């Protein structure tokens, strides 16, 4: 659903995934945030971004940054 830009359906699928796996990778929450932003749901996006970044080491690739060489 995410690749087809069906963001509402993608969020539902990601929520199901997270409810079945509390240790879901940060990328899942990040994708949920991006879906919410695409839908104009800023507060929901901030919540998901916070989930993606809280309690983890911030990995530059999650934010779209390439390592400097």
Tab-separated table of N, CA, C and O in Angstrom:
chain	number	residue	atom	x	y	z
A	1	UNK	N	0.824	-1.188	0.000
A	1	UNK	CA	0.000	0.000	0.000
A	1	UNK	C	0.873	1.259	0.000
A	1	UNK	O	0.530	2.239	-0.633
A	2	UNK	N	1.995	1.202	0.751
A	2	UNK	CA	2.875	2.370	0.855
A	2	UNK	C	3.438	2.739	-0.515
A	2	UNK	O	3.416	3.904	-0.894
A	3	UNK	N	3.922	1.756	-1.247
A	3	UNK	CA	4.523	2.011	-2.565
A	3	UNK	C	3.485	2.535	-3.561
A	3	UNK	O	3.836	3.274	-4.478
A	4	UNK	N	2.237	2.185	-3.378
A	4	UNK	CA	1.171	2.644	-4.263
A	4	UNK	C	0.539	3.948	-3.773
A	4	UNK	O	-0.490	4.369	-4.297
A	5	UNK	N	1.156	4.550	-2.769
A	5	UNK	CA	0.680	5.810	-2.190
A	5	UNK	C	-0.730	5.692	-1.613
A	5	UNK	O	-1.490	6.640	-1.597
A	6	UNK	N	-1.066	4.514	-1.110
A	6	UNK	CA	-2.335	4.296	-0.411
A	6	UNK	C	-2.022	4.406	1.088
A	6	UNK	O	-1.942	3.419	1.808
A	7	UNK	N	-1.852	5.651	1.528
A	7	UNK	CA	-1.280	5.910	2.838
A	7	UNK	C	-2.169	5.476	3.998
A	7	UNK	O	-1.664	4.986	5.008
A	8	UNK	N	-3.470	5.649	3.885
A	8	UNK	CA	-4.379	5.214	4.962
A	8	UNK	C	-4.245	3.714	5.177
A	8	UNK	O	-4.126	3.250	6.315
A	9	UNK	N	-4.257	2.952	4.079
A	9	UNK	CA	-4.144	1.497	4.161
A	9	UNK	C	-2.773	1.097	4.680
A	9	UNK	O	-2.635	0.140	5.450
A	10	UNK	N	-1.752	1.833	4.267
A	10	UNK	CA	-0.396	1.528	4.717
A	10	UNK	C	-0.273	1.732	6.229
A	10	UNK	O	0.301	0.887	6.920
A	11	UNK	N	-0.830	2.832	6.739
A	11	UNK	CA	-0.773	3.072	8.182
A	11	UNK	C	-1.461	1.939	8.928
A	11	UNK	O	-0.940	1.436	9.934
A	12	UNK	N	-2.610	1.501	8.456
A	12	UNK	CA	-3.328	0.391	9.108
A	12	UNK	C	-2.477	-0.874	9.113
A	12	UNK	O	-2.407	-1.587	10.122
A	13	UNK	N	-1.829	-1.165	7.998
A	13	UNK	CA	-0.982	-2.359	7.911
A	13	UNK	C	0.219	-2.246	8.850
A	13	UNK	O	0.565	-3.215	9.547
A	14	UNK	N	0.833	-1.061	8.898
A	14	UNK	CA	1.966	-0.862	9.800
A	14	UNK	C	1.523	-0.976	11.260
A	14	UNK	O	2.238	-1.536	12.090
A	15	UNK	N	0.333	-0.444	11.587
A	15	UNK	CA	-0.173	-0.528	12.960
A	15	UNK	C	-0.388	-1.983	13.362
A	15	UNK	O	-0.091	-2.369	14.495
A	16	UNK	N	-0.893	-2.784	12.449
A	16	UNK	CA	-1.076	-4.206	12.721
A	16	UNK	C	0.272	-4.867	12.977
A	16	UNK	O	0.426	-5.643	13.927
A	17	UNK	N	1.243	-4.527	12.147
A	17	UNK	CA	2.592	-5.076	12.312
A	17	UNK	C	3.167	-4.726	13.678
A	17	UNK	O	3.674	-5.594	14.389
A	18	UNK	N	3.048	-3.447	14.061
A	18	UNK	CA	3.594	-2.984	15.338
A	18	UNK	C	2.861	-3.629	16.515
A	18	UNK	O	3.483	-3.979	17.519
A	19	UNK	N	1.556	-3.817	16.395
A	19	UNK	CA	0.806	-4.428	17.502
A	19	UNK	C	1.209	-5.893	17.694
A	19	UNK	O	1.133	-6.415	18.800
A	20	UNK	N	1.659	-6.540	16.630
A	20	UNK	CA	2.107	-7.932	16.721
A	20	UNK	C	3.584	-8.048	17.079
A	20	UNK	O	4.043	-9.123	17.457
A	21	UNK	N	4.325	-6.965	16.916
A	21	UNK	CA	5.757	-6.965	17.210
A	21	UNK	C	6.140	-5.654	17.887
A	21	UNK	O	6.495	-4.689	17.223
A	22	UNK	N	6.062	-5.619	19.229
A	22	UNK	CA	6.371	-4.381	19.953
A	22	UNK	C	7.794	-3.876	19.705
A	22	UNK	O	8.084	-2.711	19.926
A	23	UNK	N	8.668	-4.756	19.267
A	23	UNK	CA	10.047	-4.365	18.975
A	23	UNK	C	10.254	-4.119	17.480
A	23	UNK	O	11.350	-4.325	16.958
A	24	UNK	N	9.208	-3.669	16.825
A	24	UNK	CA	9.290	-3.396	15.383
A	24	UNK	C	10.418	-2.406	15.113
A	24	UNK	O	10.662	-1.503	15.914
A	25	UNK	N	11.103	-2.563	13.994
A	25	UNK	CA	12.212	-1.654	13.692
A	25	UNK	C	11.757	-0.214	13.514
A	25	UNK	O	10.606	0.065	13.186
A	26	UNK	N	12.701	0.694	13.727
A	26	UNK	CA	12.426	2.124	13.631
A	26	UNK	C	11.859	2.498	12.266
A	26	UNK	O	11.058	3.421	12.145
A	27	UNK	N	12.287	1.781	11.253
A	27	UNK	CA	11.840	2.087	9.891
A	27	UNK	C	10.324	1.990	9.737
A	27	UNK	O	9.736	2.715	8.936
A	28	UNK	N	9.688	1.118	10.516
A	28	UNK	CA	8.229	0.981	10.448
A	28	UNK	C	7.570	2.266	10.947
A	28	UNK	O	6.667	2.801	10.303
A	29	UNK	N	8.031	2.768	12.076
A	29	UNK	CA	7.466	4.011	12.620
A	29	UNK	C	7.773	5.195	11.705
A	29	UNK	O	6.948	6.086	11.528
A	30	UNK	N	8.960	5.180	11.118
A	30	UNK	CA	9.331	6.239	10.186
A	30	UNK	C	8.407	6.225	8.963
A	30	UNK	O	7.926	7.273	8.520
A	31	UNK	N	8.120	5.048	8.445
A	31	UNK	CA	7.210	4.935	7.298
A	31	UNK	C	5.807	5.411	7.671
A	31	UNK	O	5.136	6.081	6.883
A	32	UNK	N	5.375	5.090	8.896
A	32	UNK	CA	4.065	5.559	9.356
A	32	UNK	C	4.045	7.082	9.413
A	32	UNK	O	3.051	7.714	9.026
A	33	UNK	N	5.136	7.681	9.885
A	33	UNK	CA	5.226	9.142	9.948
A	33	UNK	C	5.158	9.742	8.554
A	33	UNK	O	4.470	10.743	8.330
A	34	UNK	N	5.848	9.147	7.611
A	34	UNK	CA	5.840	9.660	6.249
A	34	UNK	C	4.454	9.546	5.628
A	34	UNK	O	4.026	10.442	4.893
A	35	UNK	N	3.744	8.472	5.924
A	35	UNK	CA	2.362	8.327	5.441
A	35	UNK	C	1.480	9.428	6.016
A	35	UNK	O	0.694	10.052	5.304
A	36	UNK	N	1.608	9.645	7.321
A	36	UNK	CA	0.798	10.674	7.977
A	36	UNK	C	1.094	12.051	7.397
A	36	UNK	O	0.175	12.846	7.165
A	37	UNK	N	2.360	12.337	7.132
A	37	UNK	CA	2.712	13.631	6.526
A	37	UNK	C	2.078	13.758	5.141
A	37	UNK	O	1.552	14.816	4.790
A	38	UNK	N	2.114	12.694	4.368
A	38	UNK	CA	1.531	12.724	3.024
A	38	UNK	C	0.034	12.984	3.081
A	38	UNK	O	-0.541	13.565	2.151
A	39	UNK	N	-0.594	12.573	4.188
A	39	UNK	CA	-2.031	12.780	4.370
A	39	UNK	C	-2.342	14.121	5.044
A	39	UNK	O	-3.495	14.438	5.290
A	40	UNK	N	-1.296	14.882	5.366
A	40	UNK	CA	-1.502	16.165	6.023
A	40	UNK	C	-1.822	16.046	7.499
A	40	UNK	O	-2.347	16.980	8.110
A	41	UNK	N	-1.504	14.902	8.098
A	41	UNK	CA	-1.789	14.652	9.512
A	41	UNK	C	-0.519	14.906	10.334
A	41	UNK	O	0.131	13.987	10.817
A	42	UNK	N	-0.205	16.183	10.506
A	42	UNK	CA	1.060	16.583	11.107
A	42	UNK	C	1.237	16.072	12.533
A	42	UNK	O	2.306	15.554	12.876
A	43	UNK	N	0.217	16.196	13.367
A	43	UNK	CA	0.342	15.746	14.758
A	43	UNK	C	0.597	14.248	14.841
A	43	UNK	O	1.412	13.785	15.640
A	44	UNK	N	-0.107	13.499	14.011
A	44	UNK	CA	0.091	12.052	13.977
A	44	UNK	C	1.501	11.731	13.476
A	44	UNK	O	2.175	10.838	14.002
A	45	UNK	N	1.964	12.478	12.486
A	45	UNK	CA	3.315	12.272	11.955
A	45	UNK	C	4.357	12.522	13.037
A	45	UNK	O	5.313	11.746	13.183
A	46	UNK	N	4.182	13.598	13.811
A	46	UNK	CA	5.130	13.903	14.886
A	46	UNK	C	5.160	12.765	15.900
A	46	UNK	O	6.224	12.354	16.361
A	47	UNK	N	4.003	12.221	16.226
A	47	UNK	CA	3.925	11.087	17.143
A	47	UNK	C	4.744	9.910	16.614
A	47	UNK	O	5.532	9.304	17.343
A	48	UNK	N	4.562	9.587	15.339
A	48	UNK	CA	5.283	8.447	14.750
A	48	UNK	C	6.780	8.736	14.613
A	48	UNK	O	7.605	7.846	14.827
A	49	UNK	N	7.149	9.984	14.267
A	49	UNK	CA	8.573	10.337	14.217
A	49	UNK	C	9.194	10.172	15.600
A	49	UNK	O	10.305	9.652	15.742
A	50	UNK	N	8.473	10.604	16.631
A	50	UNK	CA	8.959	10.462	17.994
A	50	UNK	C	9.172	8.992	18.336
A	50	UNK	O	10.189	8.617	18.920
A	51	UNK	N	8.219	8.146	17.958
A	51	UNK	CA	8.346	6.708	18.190
A	51	UNK	C	9.559	6.150	17.462
A	51	UNK	O	10.278	5.302	17.986
A	52	UNK	N	9.775	6.617	16.243
A	52	UNK	CA	10.891	6.122	15.444
A	52	UNK	C	12.228	6.495	16.063
A	52	UNK	O	13.187	5.731	15.979
A	53	UNK	N	12.285	7.649	16.701
A	53	UNK	CA	13.563	8.148	17.194
A	53	UNK	C	13.783	7.961	18.690
A	53	UNK	O	14.906	8.049	19.156
A	54	UNK	N	12.737	7.681	19.450
A	54	UNK	CA	12.893	7.571	20.899
A	54	UNK	C	13.502	6.228	21.283
A	54	UNK	O	13.169	5.188	20.728
A	55	UNK	N	14.424	6.301	22.205
A	55	UNK	CA	15.022	5.081	22.720
A	55	UNK	C	15.960	4.384	21.760
A	55	UNK	O	16.344	3.247	21.992
A	56	UNK	N	16.321	5.035	20.689
A	56	UNK	CA	17.224	4.417	19.725
A	56	UNK	C	18.367	5.360	19.429
A	56	UNK	O	18.290	6.558	19.684
A	57	UNK	N	19.398	4.806	18.915
A	57	UNK	CA	20.472	5.638	18.391
A	57	UNK	C	19.961	6.170	17.060
A	57	UNK	O	19.455	5.407	16.231
A	58	UNK	N	20.049	7.460	16.855
A	58	UNK	CA	19.570	8.038	15.602
A	58	UNK	C	20.529	7.635	14.489
A	58	UNK	O	21.691	8.029	14.487
A	59	UNK	N	20.043	6.840	13.598
A	59	UNK	CA	20.850	6.383	12.476
A	59	UNK	C	20.638	7.327	11.307
A	59	UNK	O	19.498	7.551	10.893
A	60	UNK	N	21.694	7.892	10.774
A	60	UNK	CA	21.550	8.879	9.698
A	60	UNK	C	20.738	8.387	8.506
A	60	UNK	O	19.997	9.144	7.918
A	61	UNK	N	20.831	7.081	8.176
A	61	UNK	CA	20.084	6.588	7.015
A	61	UNK	C	18.571	6.657	7.228
A	61	UNK	O	17.814	6.745	6.273
A	62	UNK	N	18.119	6.655	8.493
A	62	UNK	CA	16.689	6.775	8.759
A	62	UNK	C	16.165	8.149	8.384
A	62	UNK	O	14.994	8.320	8.081
A	63	UNK	N	17.051	9.129	8.438
A	63	UNK	CA	16.659	10.493	8.126
A	63	UNK	C	17.020	10.869	6.702
A	63	UNK	O	16.836	12.003	6.291
A	64	UNK	N	17.555	9.923	5.954
A	64	UNK	CA	17.867	10.181	4.550
A	64	UNK	C	19.241	10.759	4.318
A	64	UNK	O	19.532	11.250	3.222
A	65	UNK	N	20.109	10.707	5.326
A	65	UNK	CA	21.450	11.246	5.177
A	65	UNK	C	22.435	10.136	4.844
A	65	UNK	O	22.371	9.055	5.418
A	66	UNK	N	23.342	10.427	3.960
A	66	UNK	CA	24.414	9.493	3.640
A	66	UNK	C	25.626	9.851	4.493
A	66	UNK	O	25.859	11.018	4.784
A	67	UNK	N	26.381	8.851	4.912
A	67	UNK	CA	27.568	9.158	5.720
A	67	UNK	C	28.602	9.942	4.919
A	67	UNK	O	28.775	9.715	3.721
A	68	UNK	N	29.254	10.864	5.590
A	68	UNK	CA	30.307	11.646	4.944
A	68	UNK	C	31.560	10.795	4.850
A	68	UNK	O	31.901	10.088	5.797
A	69	UNK	N	32.202	10.844	3.738
A	69	UNK	CA	33.446	10.070	3.571
A	69	UNK	C	34.637	10.986	3.549
A	69	UNK	O	34.646	12.063	3.170
